mmCIF file of C-alpha atoms in Angstrom:
data_model
loop_
_atom_site.group_PDB
_atom_site.id
_atom_site.type_symbol
_atom_site.label_atom_id
_atom_site.label_comp_id
_atom_site.label_asym_id
_atom_site.label_seq_id
_atom_site.Cartn_x
_atom_site.Cartn_y
_atom_site.Cartn_z
ATOM 1 C CA UNK V 3 0.000 0.000 0.000
ATOM 2 C CA UNK V 4 2.864 2.370 0.736
ATOM 3 C CA UNK V 5 4.243 1.868 -2.766
ATOM 4 C CA UNK V 6 0.844 2.667 -4.305
ATOM 5 C CA UNK V 7 0.718 5.946 -2.368
ATOM 6 C CA UNK V 8 4.156 6.888 -3.677
ATOM 7 C CA UNK V 9 3.146 6.041 -7.240
ATOM 8 C CA UNK V 10 -0.049 8.078 -6.852
ATOM 9 C CA UNK V 11 1.924 11.035 -5.473
ATOM 10 C CA UNK V 12 4.428 10.751 -8.340
ATOM 11 C CA UNK V 13 1.661 10.885 -10.959
ATOM 12 C CA UNK V 14 -0.008 13.808 -9.184
ATOM 13 C CA UNK V 15 3.252 15.743 -9.483
ATOM 14 C CA UNK V 16 4.167 14.480 -12.964
ATOM 15 C CA UNK V 17 0.893 14.869 -14.861
ATOM 16 C CA UNK V 18 2.672 14.994 -18.223
ATOM 17 C CA UNK V 19 4.052 11.518 -17.624
ATOM 18 C CA UNK V 20 0.480 10.289 -17.225
ATOM 19 C CA UNK V 21 -0.307 11.819 -20.631
ATOM 20 C CA UNK V 22 2.689 9.997 -22.159
ATOM 21 C CA UNK V 23 1.590 6.682 -20.646
ATOM 22 C CA UNK V 24 -1.971 7.217 -21.884
ATOM 23 C CA UNK V 25 -0.665 7.900 -25.388
ATOM 24 C CA UNK V 26 1.494 4.770 -25.162
ATOM 25 C CA UNK V 27 -1.608 2.716 -24.410
ATOM 26 C CA UNK V 28 -3.479 4.295 -27.345
ATOM 27 C CA UNK V 29 -0.555 3.715 -29.732
ATOM 28 C CA UNK V 30 -0.297 0.112 -28.537
ATOM 29 C CA UNK V 31 -3.992 -0.458 -29.229
ATOM 30 C CA UNK V 32 -3.620 0.963 -32.749
ATOM 31 C CA UNK V 33 -0.487 -1.127 -33.243
ATOM 32 C CA UNK V 34 -2.414 -4.280 -32.427
ATOM 33 C CA UNK V 35 -5.340 -3.246 -34.637
ATOM 34 C CA UNK V 36 -3.017 -2.527 -37.589
ATOM 35 C CA UNK V 37 -0.856 -5.587 -36.911
ATOM 36 C CA UNK V 38 2.482 -3.746 -36.853
ATOM 37 C CA UNK V 39 5.566 -5.676 -37.865
ATOM 38 C CA UNK V 40 8.575 -6.130 -35.574
ATOM 39 C CA UNK V 41 10.480 -3.150 -36.976
ATOM 40 C CA UNK V 42 7.479 -0.855 -36.483
ATOM 41 C CA UNK V 43 7.021 -2.044 -32.886
ATOM 42 C CA UNK V 44 10.706 -1.474 -32.149
ATOM 43 C CA UNK V 45 10.532 2.028 -33.616
ATOM 44 C CA UNK V 46 7.344 2.871 -31.712
ATOM 45 C CA UNK V 47 8.689 1.694 -28.357
ATOM 46 C CA UNK V 48 12.060 3.307 -28.965
ATOM 47 C CA UNK V 49 10.205 6.605 -29.331
ATOM 48 C CA UNK V 50 8.077 5.903 -26.240
ATOM 49 C CA UNK V 51 11.264 5.323 -24.252
ATOM 50 C CA UNK V 52 12.816 8.467 -25.725
ATOM 51 C CA UNK V 53 9.874 10.667 -24.708
ATOM 52 C CA UNK V 54 9.477 9.181 -21.221
ATOM 53 C CA UNK V 55 13.231 9.432 -20.603
ATOM 54 C CA UNK V 56 13.154 13.074 -21.714
ATOM 55 C CA UNK V 57 10.257 13.749 -19.353
ATOM 56 C CA UNK V 58 12.060 12.111 -16.423
ATOM 57 C CA UNK V 59 15.249 14.090 -17.102
ATOM 58 C CA UNK V 60 13.176 17.279 -17.340
ATOM 59 C CA UNK V 61 11.550 16.501 -13.985
ATOM 60 C CA UNK V 62 14.937 15.823 -12.413
ATOM 61 C CA UNK V 63 16.333 19.137 -13.646
ATOM 62 C CA UNK V 64 13.285 21.024 -12.367
ATOM 63 C CA UNK V 65 13.569 19.372 -8.949
ATOM 64 C CA UNK V 66 17.296 20.098 -8.660
ATOM 65 C CA UNK V 67 16.783 23.735 -9.670
ATOM 66 C CA UNK V 68 13.939 24.083 -7.146
ATOM 67 C CA UNK V 69 16.104 22.467 -4.475
ATOM 68 C CA UNK V 70 18.918 24.895 -5.197
ATOM 69 C CA UNK V 71 16.901 28.115 -5.245
ATOM 70 C CA UNK V 72 13.342 29.141 -4.491
ATOM 71 C CA UNK V 73 14.014 32.681 -5.686
ATOM 72 C CA UNK V 74 13.754 33.750 -9.306
ATOM 73 C CA UNK V 75 17.029 33.472 -11.132
ATOM 74 C CA UNK V 76 17.389 33.898 -14.913
ATOM 75 C CA UNK V 77 19.699 30.871 -15.228
ATOM 76 C CA UNK V 78 17.262 28.701 -13.269
ATOM 77 C CA UNK V 79 14.524 29.735 -15.678
ATOM 78 C CA UNK V 80 16.735 28.954 -18.684
ATOM 79 C CA UNK V 81 17.643 25.524 -17.277
ATOM 80 C CA UNK V 82 13.968 24.661 -16.801
ATOM 81 C CA UNK V 83 13.000 26.029 -20.220
ATOM 82 C CA UNK V 84 15.749 24.106 -22.010
ATOM 83 C CA UNK V 85 14.780 20.871 -20.247
ATOM 84 C CA UNK V 86 11.120 21.405 -21.142
ATOM 85 C CA UNK V 87 12.147 22.182 -24.716
ATOM 86 C CA UNK V 88 13.928 18.836 -24.908
ATOM 87 C CA UNK V 89 10.676 17.101 -23.989
ATOM 88 C CA UNK V 90 8.807 19.044 -26.676
ATOM 89 C CA UNK V 91 11.392 18.072 -29.296
ATOM 90 C CA UNK V 92 11.292 14.412 -28.286
ATOM 91 C CA UNK V 93 7.481 14.395 -28.337
ATOM 92 C CA UNK V 94 7.425 16.111 -31.744
ATOM 93 C CA UNK V 95 9.905 13.533 -33.069
ATOM 94 C CA UNK V 96 7.697 10.737 -31.729
ATOM 95 C CA UNK V 97 4.674 12.265 -33.473
ATOM 96 C CA UNK V 98 6.567 12.365 -36.784
ATOM 97 C CA UNK V 99 7.574 8.711 -36.400
ATOM 98 C CA UNK V 100 4.008 7.815 -35.430
ATOM 99 C CA UNK V 101 2.674 9.547 -38.541
ATOM 100 C CA UNK V 102 5.255 7.740 -40.673
ATOM 101 C CA UNK V 103 4.056 4.389 -39.329
ATOM 102 C CA UNK V 104 0.322 4.941 -38.895
ATOM 103 C CA UNK V 105 -0.703 7.458 -41.578
ATOM 104 C CA UNK V 106 -0.345 5.033 -44.506
ATOM 105 C CA UNK V 107 -2.332 2.450 -42.538
ATOM 106 C CA UNK V 108 -5.144 4.946 -41.878
ATOM 107 C CA UNK V 109 -5.128 6.067 -45.528
ATOM 108 C CA UNK V 110 -5.552 2.453 -46.662
ATOM 109 C CA UNK V 111 -8.798 2.299 -44.667
ATOM 110 C CA UNK V 112 -10.346 4.867 -46.991
#
């Protein structure tokens, strides 16, 4: 029960990670529906790992900056912005890869 409380607290603080996990579930469902091949699955889950890793690194940087200073500091803001930007770039890259894999499959439906 103690572990479940910690997990719940983690997801309350890291709401974006919950979004990434939800999208992973959705992509997995579509992957099963479209019967992805091994290479497509590897590419999809490589991107999932890339985005979640980026999010975890971003969270770590934010926590370390907050631990170091509670006052506004321009460099602290830049560090947080750059880390958040890395997550945006990784998510955008994952979207491009997802479109590359899934768009032709959706087009074939019509």
